[in-house]
């Protein structure tokens, strides 16, 4: 019977496809900005989290493959995006990274803030268990990442998630997110 359930779940609607496509590029954005920041400041937090983002990129790819969807990252060139919105965001964020290590850490917190918010939206757009499980793991990772960045800052004001959700994340300990 588990095979039947699997078959029922193999068709995605356009919104689910669009969300996965965007998320793959958004995880790349995070990785690329963190690699950029690491190359500038040699701060381990950027190296560690960029490696984690690479695994996020790979995990979204596994879903794209599972559902036979095209990969938006055919040419995975650092700092280059097919999506114009993400290209502009990358340009703006790396420009802020250039100004100081503190700004780079703020950029990290902002990216994770955005990821958590977007994934919450994407979760509301699907009932597919495979996708929901992946989203939960990615969101868990982003909560750990925002804790790492904010732990190095005097203060950070969330721009995408609510202050209440932010406070809940920051005031709770690191999470085990599974593989």
PDB file of C-alpha atoms in Angstrom:
ATOM      1  CA  UNK A   1       0.000   0.000   0.000  1.00  0.00           C
ATOM      2  CA  UNK A   2       2.935   2.348   0.543  1.00  0.00           C
ATOM      3  CA  UNK A   3       3.702   2.065  -3.193  1.00  0.00           C
ATOM      4  CA  UNK A   4       0.212   3.285  -4.066  1.00  0.00           C
ATOM      5  CA  UNK A   5       0.524   6.273  -1.755  1.00  0.00           C
ATOM      6  CA  UNK A   6       3.846   7.092  -3.434  1.00  0.00           C
ATOM      7  CA  UNK A   7       2.239   7.002  -6.893  1.00  0.00           C
ATOM      8  CA  UNK A   8      -0.560   9.331  -5.824  1.00  0.00           C
ATOM      9  CA  UNK A   9       2.031  11.848  -4.653  1.00  0.00           C
ATOM     10  CA  UNK A  10       4.166  12.035  -7.800  1.00  0.00           C
ATOM     11  CA  UNK A  11       2.308  14.850  -9.554  1.00  0.00           C
ATOM     12  CA  UNK A  12       3.002  18.376  -8.442  1.00  0.00           C
ATOM     13  CA  UNK A  13       0.947  21.428  -9.246  1.00  0.00           C
ATOM     14  CA  UNK A  14       2.518  24.508 -10.835  1.00  0.00           C
ATOM     15  CA  UNK A  15       2.881  26.284  -7.475  1.00  0.00           C
ATOM     16  CA  UNK A  16       4.769  23.371  -5.933  1.00  0.00           C
ATOM     17  CA  UNK A  17       7.062  23.196  -8.980  1.00  0.00           C
ATOM     18  CA  UNK A  18       7.651  26.938  -8.868  1.00  0.00           C
ATOM     19  CA  UNK A  19       8.388  26.845  -5.124  1.00  0.00           C
ATOM     20  CA  UNK A  20      10.969  24.060  -5.497  1.00  0.00           C
ATOM     21  CA  UNK A  21      12.573  25.816  -8.451  1.00  0.00           C
ATOM     22  CA  UNK A  22      12.839  29.075  -6.508  1.00  0.00           C
ATOM     23  CA  UNK A  23      14.065  27.374  -3.323  1.00  0.00           C
ATOM     24  CA  UNK A  24      16.909  25.653  -5.175  1.00  0.00           C
ATOM     25  CA  UNK A  25      18.064  29.058  -6.423  1.00  0.00           C
ATOM     26  CA  UNK A  26      17.512  30.712  -3.039  1.00  0.00           C
ATOM     27  CA  UNK A  27      19.707  28.087  -1.314  1.00  0.00           C
ATOM     28  CA  UNK A  28      22.349  28.789  -3.987  1.00  0.00           C
ATOM     29  CA  UNK A  29      22.045  32.506  -3.197  1.00  0.00           C
ATOM     30  CA  UNK A  30      22.792  31.789   0.462  1.00  0.00           C
ATOM     31  CA  UNK A  31      25.765  29.583  -0.387  1.00  0.00           C
ATOM     32  CA  UNK A  32      27.183  32.062  -2.886  1.00  0.00           C
ATOM     33  CA  UNK A  33      26.904  35.036  -0.522  1.00  0.00           C
ATOM     34  CA  UNK A  34      28.502  33.047   2.331  1.00  0.00           C
ATOM     35  CA  UNK A  35      31.375  31.888   0.101  1.00  0.00           C
ATOM     36  CA  UNK A  36      31.830  35.505  -0.981  1.00  0.00           C
ATOM     37  CA  UNK A  37      31.908  36.629   2.677  1.00  0.00           C
ATOM     38  CA  UNK A  38      34.300  33.833   3.635  1.00  0.00           C
ATOM     39  CA  UNK A  39      36.680  34.781   0.822  1.00  0.00           C
ATOM     40  CA  UNK A  40      36.647  38.362   2.096  1.00  0.00           C
ATOM     41  CA  UNK A  41      36.895  37.813   5.876  1.00  0.00           C
ATOM     42  CA  UNK A  42      38.097  34.172   6.333  1.00  0.00           C
ATOM     43  CA  UNK A  43      35.531  33.835   9.127  1.00  0.00           C
ATOM     44  CA  UNK A  44      34.719  30.155   9.769  1.00  0.00           C
ATOM     45  CA  UNK A  45      31.000  30.808  10.300  1.00  0.00           C
ATOM     46  CA  UNK A  46      30.650  31.584   6.582  1.00  0.00           C
ATOM     47  CA  UNK A  47      32.616  28.506   5.545  1.00  0.00           C
ATOM     48  CA  UNK A  48      30.606  26.169   7.782  1.00  0.00           C
ATOM     49  CA  UNK A  49      27.231  27.564   6.783  1.00  0.00           C
ATOM     50  CA  UNK A  50      28.120  27.715   3.074  1.00  0.00           C
ATOM     51  CA  UNK A  51      28.880  23.977   3.259  1.00  0.00           C
ATOM     52  CA  UNK A  52      25.515  23.424   4.909  1.00  0.00           C
ATOM     53  CA  UNK A  53      23.828  25.470   2.167  1.00  0.00           C
ATOM     54  CA  UNK A  54      25.495  23.243  -0.433  1.00  0.00           C
ATOM     55  CA  UNK A  55      23.799  20.248   1.182  1.00  0.00           C
ATOM     56  CA  UNK A  56      20.505  22.185   1.104  1.00  0.00           C
ATOM     57  CA  UNK A  57      21.012  22.852  -2.622  1.00  0.00           C
ATOM     58  CA  UNK A  58      21.644  19.125  -3.134  1.00  0.00           C
ATOM     59  CA  UNK A  59      18.596  18.085  -1.124  1.00  0.00           C
ATOM     60  CA  UNK A  60      16.304  20.323  -3.199  1.00  0.00           C
ATOM     61  CA  UNK A  61      17.890  18.813  -6.327  1.00  0.00           C
ATOM     62  CA  UNK A  62      16.953  15.333  -5.089  1.00  0.00           C
ATOM     63  CA  UNK A  63      13.310  16.474  -4.953  1.00  0.00           C
ATOM     64  CA  UNK A  64      13.523  18.003  -8.438  1.00  0.00           C
ATOM     65  CA  UNK A  65      14.869  14.693  -9.733  1.00  0.00           C
ATOM     66  CA  UNK A  66      12.258  12.685  -7.834  1.00  0.00           C
ATOM     67  CA  UNK A  67       9.492  14.650  -9.550  1.00  0.00           C
ATOM     68  CA  UNK A  68      11.298  14.805 -12.933  1.00  0.00           C
ATOM     69  CA  UNK A  69      11.594  18.589 -12.878  1.00  0.00           C
ATOM     70  CA  UNK A  70      14.205  20.637 -14.715  1.00  0.00           C
ATOM     71  CA  UNK A  71      17.069  21.948 -12.641  1.00  0.00           C
ATOM     72  CA  UNK A  72      17.258  25.773 -12.696  1.00  0.00           C
ATOM     73  CA  UNK A  73      20.992  25.560 -11.878  1.00  0.00           C
ATOM     74  CA  UNK A  74      22.256  23.985 -15.084  1.00  0.00           C
ATOM     75  CA  UNK A  75      25.331  26.194 -14.950  1.00  0.00           C
ATOM     76  CA  UNK A  76      26.075  26.683 -11.276  1.00  0.00           C
ATOM     77  CA  UNK A  77      28.336  29.706 -11.585  1.00  0.00           C
ATOM     78  CA  UNK A  78      28.977  31.501  -8.287  1.00  0.00           C
ATOM     79  CA  UNK A  79      27.158  34.833  -8.137  1.00  0.00           C
ATOM     80  CA  UNK A  80      25.093  34.227 -11.310  1.00  0.00           C
ATOM     81  CA  UNK A  81      21.326  33.624 -11.258  1.00  0.00           C
ATOM     82  CA  UNK A  82      18.704  33.021 -13.932  1.00  0.00           C
ATOM     83  CA  UNK A  83      16.132  34.644 -11.647  1.00  0.00           C
ATOM     84  CA  UNK A  84      16.508  38.435 -11.970  1.00  0.00           C
ATOM     85  CA  UNK A  85      15.095  39.093  -8.477  1.00  0.00           C
ATOM     86  CA  UNK A  86      17.714  36.789  -6.938  1.00  0.00           C
ATOM     87  CA  UNK A  87      20.486  38.306  -9.062  1.00  0.00           C
ATOM     88  CA  UNK A  88      19.603  41.788  -7.810  1.00  0.00           C
ATOM     89  CA  UNK A  89      19.387  40.493  -4.239  1.00  0.00           C
ATOM     90  CA  UNK A  90      22.790  38.808  -4.557  1.00  0.00           C
ATOM     91  CA  UNK A  91      24.314  42.040  -5.879  1.00  0.00           C
ATOM     92  CA  UNK A  92      22.814  44.092  -3.045  1.00  0.00           C
ATOM     93  CA  UNK A  93      23.809  41.612  -0.331  1.00  0.00           C
ATOM     94  CA  UNK A  94      27.412  41.188  -1.500  1.00  0.00           C
ATOM     95  CA  UNK A  95      27.712  44.964  -1.725  1.00  0.00           C
ATOM     96  CA  UNK A  96      26.685  45.142   1.953  1.00  0.00           C
ATOM     97  CA  UNK A  97      29.094  42.293   2.797  1.00  0.00           C
ATOM     98  CA  UNK A  98      31.904  44.411   1.305  1.00  0.00           C
ATOM     99  CA  UNK A  99      31.404  47.151   3.896  1.00  0.00           C
ATOM    100  CA  UNK A 100      32.305  45.195   7.092  1.00  0.00           C
ATOM    101  CA  UNK A 101      32.316  41.846   8.857  1.00  0.00           C
ATOM    102  CA  UNK A 102      29.418  43.004  11.047  1.00  0.00           C
ATOM    103  CA  UNK A 103      27.413  43.841   7.926  1.00  0.00           C
ATOM    104  CA  UNK A 104      28.327  40.435   6.492  1.00  0.00           C
ATOM    105  CA  UNK A 105      26.943  38.752   9.633  1.00  0.00           C
ATOM    106  CA  UNK A 106      23.786  40.884   9.350  1.00  0.00           C
ATOM    107  CA  UNK A 107      23.455  39.771   5.719  1.00  0.00           C
ATOM    108  CA  UNK A 108      23.700  36.155   6.901  1.00  0.00           C
ATOM    109  CA  UNK A 109      20.921  36.710   9.433  1.00  0.00           C
ATOM    110  CA  UNK A 110      18.814  38.437   6.754  1.00  0.00           C
ATOM    111  CA  UNK A 111      19.204  35.555   4.296  1.00  0.00           C
ATOM    112  CA  UNK A 112      18.163  33.001   6.924  1.00  0.00           C
ATOM    113  CA  UNK A 113      15.275  35.249   8.001  1.00  0.00           C
ATOM    114  CA  UNK A 114      14.112  35.321   4.371  1.00  0.00           C
ATOM    115  CA  UNK A 115      14.573  31.548   3.943  1.00  0.00           C
ATOM    116  CA  UNK A 116      12.516  30.727   7.036  1.00  0.00           C
ATOM    117  CA  UNK A 117       9.751  33.027   5.831  1.00  0.00           C
ATOM    118  CA  UNK A 118       9.753  31.680   2.262  1.00  0.00           C
ATOM    119  CA  UNK A 119       9.780  28.048   3.383  1.00  0.00           C
ATOM    120  CA  UNK A 120       6.814  28.742   5.668  1.00  0.00           C
ATOM    121  CA  UNK A 121       4.948  30.097   2.626  1.00  0.00           C
ATOM    122  CA  UNK A 122       6.001  27.105   0.516  1.00  0.00           C
ATOM    123  CA  UNK A 123       4.808  24.692   3.243  1.00  0.00           C
ATOM    124  CA  UNK A 124       1.355  26.238   3.043  1.00  0.00           C
ATOM    125  CA  UNK A 125       1.357  25.558  -0.725  1.00  0.00           C
ATOM    126  CA  UNK A 126       1.693  21.775  -0.538  1.00  0.00           C
ATOM    127  CA  UNK A 127       0.301  18.658   1.100  1.00  0.00           C
ATOM    128  CA  UNK A 128       3.027  16.417  -0.352  1.00  0.00           C
ATOM    129  CA  UNK A 129       4.711  14.606   2.543  1.00  0.00           C
ATOM    130  CA  UNK A 130       8.111  14.285   0.833  1.00  0.00           C
ATOM    131  CA  UNK A 131       8.206  17.995   0.139  1.00  0.00           C
ATOM    132  CA  UNK A 132       6.915  18.961   3.591  1.00  0.00           C
ATOM    133  CA  UNK A 133       9.561  16.783   5.276  1.00  0.00           C
ATOM    134  CA  UNK A 134      12.300  18.384   3.173  1.00  0.00           C
ATOM    135  CA  UNK A 135      10.964  21.889   3.901  1.00  0.00           C
ATOM    136  CA  UNK A 136      10.940  21.172   7.645  1.00  0.00           C
ATOM    137  CA  UNK A 137      14.577  20.016   7.565  1.00  0.00           C
ATOM    138  CA  UNK A 138      15.620  23.069   5.537  1.00  0.00           C
ATOM    139  CA  UNK A 139      13.729  25.390   7.881  1.00  0.00           C
ATOM    140  CA  UNK A 140      15.399  23.718  10.866  1.00  0.00           C
ATOM    141  CA  UNK A 141      18.787  24.345   9.247  1.00  0.00           C
ATOM    142  CA  UNK A 142      17.915  27.983   8.642  1.00  0.00           C
ATOM    143  CA  UNK A 143      16.889  28.409  12.291  1.00  0.00           C
ATOM    144  CA  UNK A 144      20.282  27.052  13.370  1.00  0.00           C
ATOM    145  CA  UNK A 145      22.027  29.344  10.880  1.00  0.00           C
ATOM    146  CA  UNK A 146      20.225  32.478  12.036  1.00  0.00           C
ATOM    147  CA  UNK A 147      21.191  31.597  15.630  1.00  0.00           C
ATOM    148  CA  UNK A 148      24.855  31.353  14.530  1.00  0.00           C
ATOM    149  CA  UNK A 149      24.830  34.731  12.824  1.00  0.00           C
ATOM    150  CA  UNK A 150      22.798  36.586  15.442  1.00  0.00           C
ATOM    151  CA  UNK A 151      24.978  35.132  18.198  1.00  0.00           C
ATOM    152  CA  UNK A 152      27.798  37.253  16.795  1.00  0.00           C
ATOM    153  CA  UNK A 153      25.772  40.485  16.542  1.00  0.00           C
ATOM    154  CA  UNK A 154      24.811  43.114  19.099  1.00  0.00           C
ATOM    155  CA  UNK A 155      21.285  43.066  17.745  1.00  0.00           C
ATOM    156  CA  UNK A 156      19.273  42.063  14.702  1.00  0.00           C
ATOM    157  CA  UNK A 157      15.768  43.076  13.738  1.00  0.00           C
ATOM    158  CA  UNK A 158      13.927  40.500  11.645  1.00  0.00           C
ATOM    159  CA  UNK A 159      12.764  41.784   8.267  1.00  0.00           C
ATOM    160  CA  UNK A 160      10.660  38.856   7.043  1.00  0.00           C
ATOM    161  CA  UNK A 161       9.516  36.674   9.952  1.00  0.00           C
ATOM    162  CA  UNK A 162       7.609  38.181  12.874  1.00  0.00           C
ATOM    163  CA  UNK A 163       9.412  39.444  15.963  1.00  0.00           C
ATOM    164  CA  UNK A 164       7.570  36.774  17.977  1.00  0.00           C
ATOM    165  CA  UNK A 165       8.746  33.951  15.703  1.00  0.00           C
ATOM    166  CA  UNK A 166      12.269  35.391  15.720  1.00  0.00           C
ATOM    167  CA  UNK A 167      12.329  35.597  19.526  1.00  0.00           C
ATOM    168  CA  UNK A 168      11.136  31.995  19.774  1.00  0.00           C
ATOM    169  CA  UNK A 169      13.968  30.825  17.482  1.00  0.00           C
ATOM    170  CA  UNK A 170      16.704  32.904  19.142  1.00  0.00           C
ATOM    171  CA  UNK A 171      15.652  31.958  22.666  1.00  0.00           C
ATOM    172  CA  UNK A 172      15.660  28.223  21.944  1.00  0.00           C
ATOM    173  CA  UNK A 173      18.745  26.067  21.570  1.00  0.00           C
ATOM    174  CA  UNK A 174      20.262  24.583  18.442  1.00  0.00           C
ATOM    175  CA  UNK A 175      18.254  21.807  16.800  1.00  0.00           C
ATOM    176  CA  UNK A 176      19.147  18.440  15.280  1.00  0.00           C
ATOM    177  CA  UNK A 177      17.720  18.614  11.789  1.00  0.00           C
ATOM    178  CA  UNK A 178      18.284  15.076  10.498  1.00  0.00           C
ATOM    179  CA  UNK A 179      19.715  14.312   7.074  1.00  0.00           C
TER     180      UNK A 179
END
